[in-house]
Short mmCIF file of C-alpha atoms in Angstrom, two decimals:
data_model
loop_
_atom_site.label_atom_id
_atom_site.label_comp_id
_atom_site.label_asym_id
_atom_site.label_seq_id
_atom_site.Cartn_x
_atom_site.Cartn_y
_atom_site.Cartn_z
CA MET A 1 -7.55 16.59 34.80
CA GLY A 2 -4.18 17.70 34.03
CA SER A 3 -4.38 20.61 31.48
CA SER A 4 -1.64 18.06 29.57
CA LEU A 5 -3.43 15.59 29.61
CA ARG A 6 -6.78 17.43 28.35
CA GLN A 7 -4.29 19.16 25.47
CA ARG A 8 -2.72 15.72 24.02
CA ARG A 9 -6.70 14.42 24.08
CA ARG A 10 -7.43 17.33 21.68
CA SER A 11 -4.81 17.62 19.99
CA SER A 12 -5.28 13.52 19.40
CA LEU A 13 -8.80 14.03 18.81
CA ALA A 14 -8.64 16.99 15.87
CA VAL A 15 -5.86 14.59 14.71
CA LEU A 16 -8.30 11.67 14.18
CA ALA A 17 -10.78 14.43 12.52
CA ALA A 18 -8.11 15.60 9.98
CA GLY A 19 -8.06 12.31 8.79
CA LEU A 20 -11.71 11.85 8.70
CA VAL A 21 -12.11 15.07 6.75
CA LEU A 22 -9.05 13.65 4.14
CA ALA A 23 -9.94 9.95 4.40
CA GLY A 24 -10.36 8.32 1.09
CA CYS A 25 -9.15 11.06 -1.27
CA THR A 26 -6.19 9.61 -3.18
CA VAL A 27 -3.39 12.31 -2.14
CA ASP A 28 -1.66 11.50 -5.89
CA ASP A 29 -4.59 10.37 -8.15
CA GLY A 30 -7.77 13.10 -7.24
CA ALA A 31 -10.30 10.68 -7.60
CA ALA A 32 -13.63 11.82 -6.42
CA SER A 33 -16.38 10.45 -3.92
CA ALA A 34 -18.21 7.72 -5.17
CA PRO A 35 -21.95 8.68 -5.73
CA THR A 36 -24.05 8.31 -3.37
CA ALA A 37 -21.76 7.51 -0.68
CA ALA A 38 -22.46 8.89 2.56
CA ALA A 39 -19.21 10.15 4.59
CA LEU A 40 -18.77 7.45 7.74
CA ALA A 41 -17.82 8.41 10.85
CA ALA A 42 -14.65 7.13 11.97
CA VAL A 43 -14.05 4.55 14.71
CA PRO A 44 -11.39 5.35 17.23
CA ALA A 45 -10.97 1.93 18.19
CA LEU A 46 -9.60 1.00 15.16
CA HIS A 47 -7.70 3.95 14.50
CA ASP A 48 -5.91 2.86 17.76
CA GLN A 49 -4.92 -0.17 16.82
CA LEU A 50 -3.11 0.38 13.72
CA PRO A 51 0.39 -0.04 13.22
CA GLN A 52 2.19 2.93 14.90
CA ALA A 53 3.99 4.14 10.94
CA VAL A 54 0.44 4.09 9.77
CA LYS A 55 -0.59 6.15 12.30
CA ASP A 56 2.25 8.64 12.42
CA ALA A 57 2.31 9.08 8.38
CA GLY A 58 -1.73 9.62 8.48
CA VAL A 59 -2.07 7.91 5.19
CA LEU A 60 -2.79 3.87 4.08
CA ARG A 61 -0.95 3.18 0.55
CA PHE A 62 -2.31 1.52 -1.86
CA ALA A 63 -0.60 -0.64 -5.17
CA GLY A 64 -2.80 -0.81 -7.98
CA ASP A 65 -2.46 -1.83 -11.38
CA SER A 66 -4.80 -0.86 -14.18
CA HIS A 67 -7.94 -3.26 -13.89
CA PRO A 68 -11.32 -2.09 -14.97
CA PRO A 69 -13.84 -2.07 -12.91
CA TYR A 70 -12.03 -2.19 -9.90
CA ARG A 71 -9.49 0.33 -10.85
CA THR A 72 -9.92 2.08 -14.04
CA VAL A 73 -7.15 4.97 -14.56
CA GLY A 74 -7.74 8.37 -16.14
CA PRO A 75 -5.68 9.58 -18.64
CA ASP A 76 -2.94 11.38 -16.78
CA GLY A 77 -1.99 8.31 -15.25
CA LYS A 78 -2.88 9.13 -11.63
CA THR A 79 -6.60 9.76 -11.75
CA VAL A 80 -8.53 6.44 -10.49
CA THR A 81 -11.71 5.46 -10.22
CA GLY A 82 -14.06 1.77 -9.90
CA ILE A 83 -14.68 -0.62 -6.85
CA ASP A 84 -11.15 -0.52 -5.23
CA HIS A 85 -11.21 3.51 -4.79
CA ASP A 86 -14.74 2.99 -3.49
CA PHE A 87 -13.42 0.33 -0.81
CA GLN A 88 -10.15 2.02 -0.02
CA GLN A 89 -12.18 5.23 0.71
CA ALA A 90 -14.73 3.74 2.84
CA LEU A 91 -11.77 2.04 4.57
CA GLY A 92 -10.20 5.55 5.07
CA GLN A 93 -12.88 6.40 6.64
CA LEU A 94 -13.58 4.33 8.98
CA LEU A 95 -9.81 4.17 10.15
CA GLY A 96 -9.30 7.77 10.33
CA VAL A 97 -6.63 7.94 7.55
CA ARG A 98 -6.39 8.81 3.95
CA THR A 99 -5.96 6.65 1.52
CA GLU A 100 -3.64 6.57 -1.75
CA THR A 101 -3.07 4.88 -4.79
CA THR A 102 0.45 4.05 -6.88
CA ILE A 103 -0.22 2.81 -10.47
CA VAL A 104 2.08 -0.04 -10.98
CA SER A 105 2.31 -3.10 -13.54
CA GLY A 106 0.66 -5.90 -12.25
CA LEU A 107 0.47 -8.44 -9.30
CA PRO A 108 4.71 -9.60 -8.97
CA ALA A 109 4.89 -5.34 -8.75
CA ALA A 110 2.22 -4.84 -6.04
CA LEU A 111 3.46 -8.16 -3.88
CA GLN A 112 7.28 -7.07 -4.13
CA GLY A 113 6.32 -3.14 -3.69
CA MET A 114 4.37 -4.41 -0.42
CA LEU A 115 7.24 -6.70 1.25
CA SER A 116 9.88 -3.89 0.20
CA GLY A 117 7.76 -1.24 2.33
CA ARG A 118 7.10 0.53 -0.38
CA TYR A 119 2.88 0.19 -0.21
CA ASP A 120 1.15 -1.33 2.65
CA ALA A 121 -2.11 -2.97 0.94
CA PHE A 122 -3.05 -4.29 -2.48
CA ASN A 123 -6.99 -4.69 -3.18
CA GLY A 124 -6.57 -7.09 -5.90
CA PRO A 125 -8.54 -8.69 -7.61
CA VAL A 126 -5.89 -11.86 -6.26
CA LYS A 127 -6.46 -15.22 -5.35
CA ALA A 128 -6.28 -16.09 -1.15
CA THR A 129 -3.54 -19.04 -1.35
CA ALA A 130 -1.82 -20.81 1.58
CA GLU A 131 1.34 -20.34 -0.02
CA ARG A 132 1.40 -16.21 -0.48
CA GLU A 133 -0.29 -16.53 3.11
CA LYS A 134 3.29 -17.53 4.25
CA GLN A 135 4.14 -14.22 4.12
CA PHE A 136 0.76 -12.22 3.72
CA ASP A 137 -2.63 -11.80 5.58
CA THR A 138 -5.70 -11.57 3.16
CA VAL A 139 -9.31 -10.46 3.48
CA THR A 140 -11.10 -12.01 1.34
CA TRP A 141 -14.62 -9.92 0.34
CA MET A 142 -15.70 -11.03 -2.96
CA THR A 143 -16.17 -13.98 -5.48
CA THR A 144 -15.86 -14.58 -8.95
CA ARG A 145 -15.54 -16.88 -12.05
CA THR A 146 -13.25 -16.35 -15.21
CA SER A 147 -14.55 -15.27 -18.10
CA TYR A 148 -12.78 -14.63 -21.79
CA VAL A 149 -13.88 -11.22 -23.63
CA VAL A 150 -13.96 -11.86 -27.26
CA PRO A 151 -13.94 -9.16 -30.23
CA GLU A 152 -17.60 -8.76 -31.72
CA GLY A 153 -17.69 -10.19 -34.93
CA SER A 154 -14.73 -12.34 -34.58
CA SER A 155 -14.11 -14.63 -36.86
CA ALA A 156 -12.58 -17.20 -34.34
CA GLY A 157 -15.82 -18.93 -34.05
CA ILE A 158 -15.64 -18.31 -29.58
CA LYS A 159 -19.28 -19.31 -28.36
CA GLN A 160 -18.13 -21.32 -25.43
CA ALA A 161 -15.57 -21.71 -23.54
CA ALA A 162 -14.36 -25.22 -24.88
CA ASP A 163 -13.84 -23.23 -28.13
CA LEU A 164 -10.55 -21.71 -26.88
CA CYS A 165 -9.07 -25.06 -27.29
CA GLY A 166 -5.64 -24.48 -29.47
CA LYS A 167 -6.70 -20.45 -29.53
CA ARG A 168 -4.43 -17.51 -28.26
CA VAL A 169 -5.54 -15.85 -25.03
CA ALA A 170 -4.37 -12.80 -23.41
CA VAL A 171 -4.12 -12.86 -19.80
CA VAL A 172 -2.49 -10.76 -16.83
CA THR A 173 0.48 -12.38 -15.56
CA ALA A 174 0.26 -14.24 -12.42
CA SER A 175 -3.08 -13.90 -11.90
CA VAL A 176 -5.98 -15.72 -10.57
CA VAL A 177 -6.74 -15.49 -14.02
CA GLU A 178 -3.78 -17.06 -15.48
CA ASP A 179 -4.02 -19.99 -12.86
CA GLN A 180 -7.69 -20.53 -14.71
CA LEU A 181 -6.41 -20.85 -18.20
CA ALA A 182 -4.11 -23.40 -17.28
CA LYS A 183 -6.82 -25.60 -15.45
CA LEU A 184 -9.03 -24.86 -19.11
CA SER A 185 -5.90 -26.00 -20.90
CA ALA A 186 -5.69 -28.91 -19.35
CA PHE A 187 -9.49 -29.82 -20.29
CA CYS A 188 -8.69 -29.24 -23.87
CA GLU A 189 -6.15 -31.71 -23.70
CA ARG A 190 -8.41 -34.47 -21.59
CA SER A 191 -10.52 -33.82 -24.53
CA GLN A 192 -7.79 -34.48 -27.35
CA LYS A 193 -7.94 -31.06 -28.40
CA ALA A 194 -5.15 -28.30 -28.42
CA ALA A 195 -3.50 -26.52 -25.51
CA VAL A 196 -4.48 -23.05 -25.10
CA GLN A 197 -1.74 -20.61 -26.09
CA VAL A 198 -0.94 -18.09 -23.34
CA VAL A 199 -0.12 -14.79 -23.99
CA GLY A 200 0.97 -12.68 -20.72
CA LEU A 201 0.57 -9.40 -20.12
CA ASP A 202 1.06 -6.59 -17.48
CA ASP A 203 -2.78 -5.69 -17.20
CA THR A 204 -6.10 -5.95 -18.58
CA ASN A 205 -5.93 -2.88 -20.32
CA ALA A 206 -3.15 -4.80 -22.72
CA THR A 207 -4.80 -7.69 -22.86
CA LEU A 208 -8.12 -6.08 -24.12
CA LEU A 209 -5.77 -4.47 -26.89
CA ALA A 210 -4.24 -7.88 -28.11
CA ALA A 211 -7.31 -9.58 -28.39
CA LYS A 212 -8.93 -6.07 -30.29
CA SER A 213 -5.55 -6.02 -32.49
CA GLY A 214 -6.04 -9.81 -33.21
CA ARG A 215 -2.43 -10.81 -31.22
CA ALA A 216 -4.70 -12.94 -29.48
CA GLU A 217 -8.58 -14.36 -30.27
CA ALA A 218 -9.72 -13.41 -26.07
CA ALA A 219 -8.85 -11.53 -23.23
CA GLY A 220 -8.87 -13.51 -19.97
CA MET A 221 -10.17 -11.48 -16.93
CA THR A 222 -12.75 -11.99 -14.06
CA GLN A 223 -16.46 -12.21 -14.76
CA ALA A 224 -16.50 -8.89 -12.54
CA ALA A 225 -14.05 -7.08 -15.22
CA ALA A 226 -15.80 -9.27 -18.07
CA ILE A 227 -19.29 -7.72 -17.46
CA ASP A 228 -17.86 -4.16 -16.66
CA VAL A 229 -16.36 -4.27 -20.51
CA THR A 230 -19.09 -5.48 -22.14
CA THR A 231 -21.92 -3.12 -20.36
CA GLN A 232 -19.47 -0.34 -21.21
CA GLN A 233 -18.41 -1.16 -24.58
CA LYS A 234 -21.36 -2.20 -25.79
CA GLY A 235 -21.65 -3.84 -29.03
CA GLN A 236 -17.94 -3.77 -28.82
CA TYR A 237 -17.09 -7.33 -27.54
CA GLU A 238 -18.93 -9.99 -25.92
CA TYR A 239 -17.98 -12.95 -23.58
CA VAL A 240 -18.13 -16.66 -22.29
CA THR A 241 -17.52 -18.09 -18.58
CA GLN A 242 -15.27 -21.30 -17.89
CA THR A 243 -17.50 -24.18 -16.46
CA GLU A 244 -16.76 -26.08 -13.45
CA GLU A 245 -16.11 -28.94 -16.01
CA GLN A 246 -13.46 -26.62 -17.53
CA GLY A 247 -11.61 -26.86 -14.08
CA ALA A 248 -13.17 -23.53 -13.08
CA THR A 249 -13.51 -22.84 -9.12
CA LYS A 250 -15.29 -19.55 -7.45
CA ASP A 251 -12.34 -18.32 -6.36
CA ASN A 252 -12.00 -16.13 -2.43
CA LEU A 253 -10.79 -12.82 -4.64
CA ALA A 254 -8.76 -10.75 -1.28
CA LEU A 255 -7.38 -7.57 -0.36
CA TYR A 256 -3.33 -8.77 0.62
CA THR A 257 -1.22 -6.90 3.38
CA PRO A 258 2.39 -8.00 4.76
CA LYS A 259 2.03 -9.94 7.62
CA SER A 260 5.44 -8.18 8.86
CA ALA A 261 3.42 -4.82 9.14
CA LYS A 262 0.42 -5.85 11.53
CA LEU A 263 -2.08 -4.21 9.63
CA GLY A 264 -4.26 -7.05 8.38
CA PRO A 265 -6.00 -7.97 11.28
CA VAL A 266 -7.33 -4.18 11.62
CA LEU A 267 -7.83 -4.27 8.07
CA GLN A 268 -10.43 -6.96 8.87
CA LYS A 269 -12.51 -5.43 11.69
CA ALA A 270 -13.22 -2.52 9.25
CA PHE A 271 -14.27 -4.90 6.58
CA GLU A 272 -16.55 -6.65 8.90
CA GLU A 273 -17.93 -3.14 9.97
CA LEU A 274 -18.33 -2.32 6.20
CA PHE A 275 -20.50 -5.30 5.75
CA ARG A 276 -22.51 -4.67 8.99
CA ASN A 277 -23.17 -1.06 8.71
CA GLY A 278 -24.74 -2.18 4.61
CA THR A 279 -21.48 0.19 2.92
CA TYR A 280 -20.50 -2.84 1.22
CA ALA A 281 -23.65 -4.06 -0.14
CA ARG A 282 -23.93 -0.21 -1.11
CA ILE A 283 -21.01 -0.72 -3.09
CA MET A 284 -21.09 -4.25 -4.84
CA LYS A 285 -25.04 -3.67 -5.82
CA GLN A 286 -23.62 -0.09 -7.37
CA TRP A 287 -20.99 -1.93 -9.54
CA GLY A 288 -23.52 -4.74 -10.30
CA LEU A 289 -21.38 -7.15 -8.15
CA ASP A 290 -24.62 -8.67 -6.52
CA ASP A 291 -24.17 -12.60 -7.25
CA VAL A 292 -20.09 -12.61 -6.47
CA THR A 293 -20.68 -10.82 -2.83
CA VAL A 294 -19.82 -12.76 0.05
CA PRO A 295 -21.82 -13.41 3.26
CA GLN A 296 -18.78 -11.93 5.44
CA PRO A 297 -14.98 -11.04 5.06
CA LEU A 298 -12.54 -13.83 5.15
CA PHE A 299 -9.36 -13.28 6.89
CA ASP A 300 -5.97 -15.74 5.72
CA VAL A 301 -9.13 -18.39 4.86
CA ALA A 302 -6.62 -20.08 2.28
CA SER A 303 -4.26 -21.25 5.11
CA ALA A 304 -7.73 -22.07 7.06
CA LYS A 305 -8.50 -24.87 4.82
#
């Protein structure tokens, strides 16, 4: 073997090793490693399949809005913890690159930012849809139902989702929850009741504040988020969950990445490895989300129907 070839191979392995050391660290947010998380070995075959631009940069750039427990943004506006951080850390380790998160103001900003090349991916929670899959590849890694959080002691009389008819409900604009709320509103009208009044806001924190301040009677969010809110702020909130009779569906929630970047297939393979090696089950269990897991990650599932 020539000395120049040996040197190139040593250099390549050094770069991959350096990526592994730094993998999962958000360069801008300073987030800590997930508790009990074991470091994952980089998989050279996956690293080699990354688009050249990502390999050259040595980093996967994620967009993310404030959406506990997926992403909880610290007081400095940069530190990010949550499910999203834990999965990004694991993906970065497998792929031998760093990961970083830029906080954006909601789904439209994340989608447009990816299409313009500012971000490589967005880990949701966002529903996989056939329309969006014309521009984005999706990797479905969990499901969920829609729930509505109500301040404890509220005088609005909300004991079940049907009680939201005619009430003001705050939701994140363009989210899967907004779509589910429209179905609940249709149920209300079929039942000869007033439609739900939608209060569209930028992120989950804003919807909770609206419910707490009286601007809305409830805040709509994924069931996982509702569980987190009522657990973390025990005694301050309770929640009700939309039923199938009220238009609820078990939605496929997915990671999004632009098709033009050609990153989707390798992220699908990386998720398959997280399922295979038990990391997926560990993270979901750690966050109390066993009941919304999927048996395997699904690629562009909405277009396959």
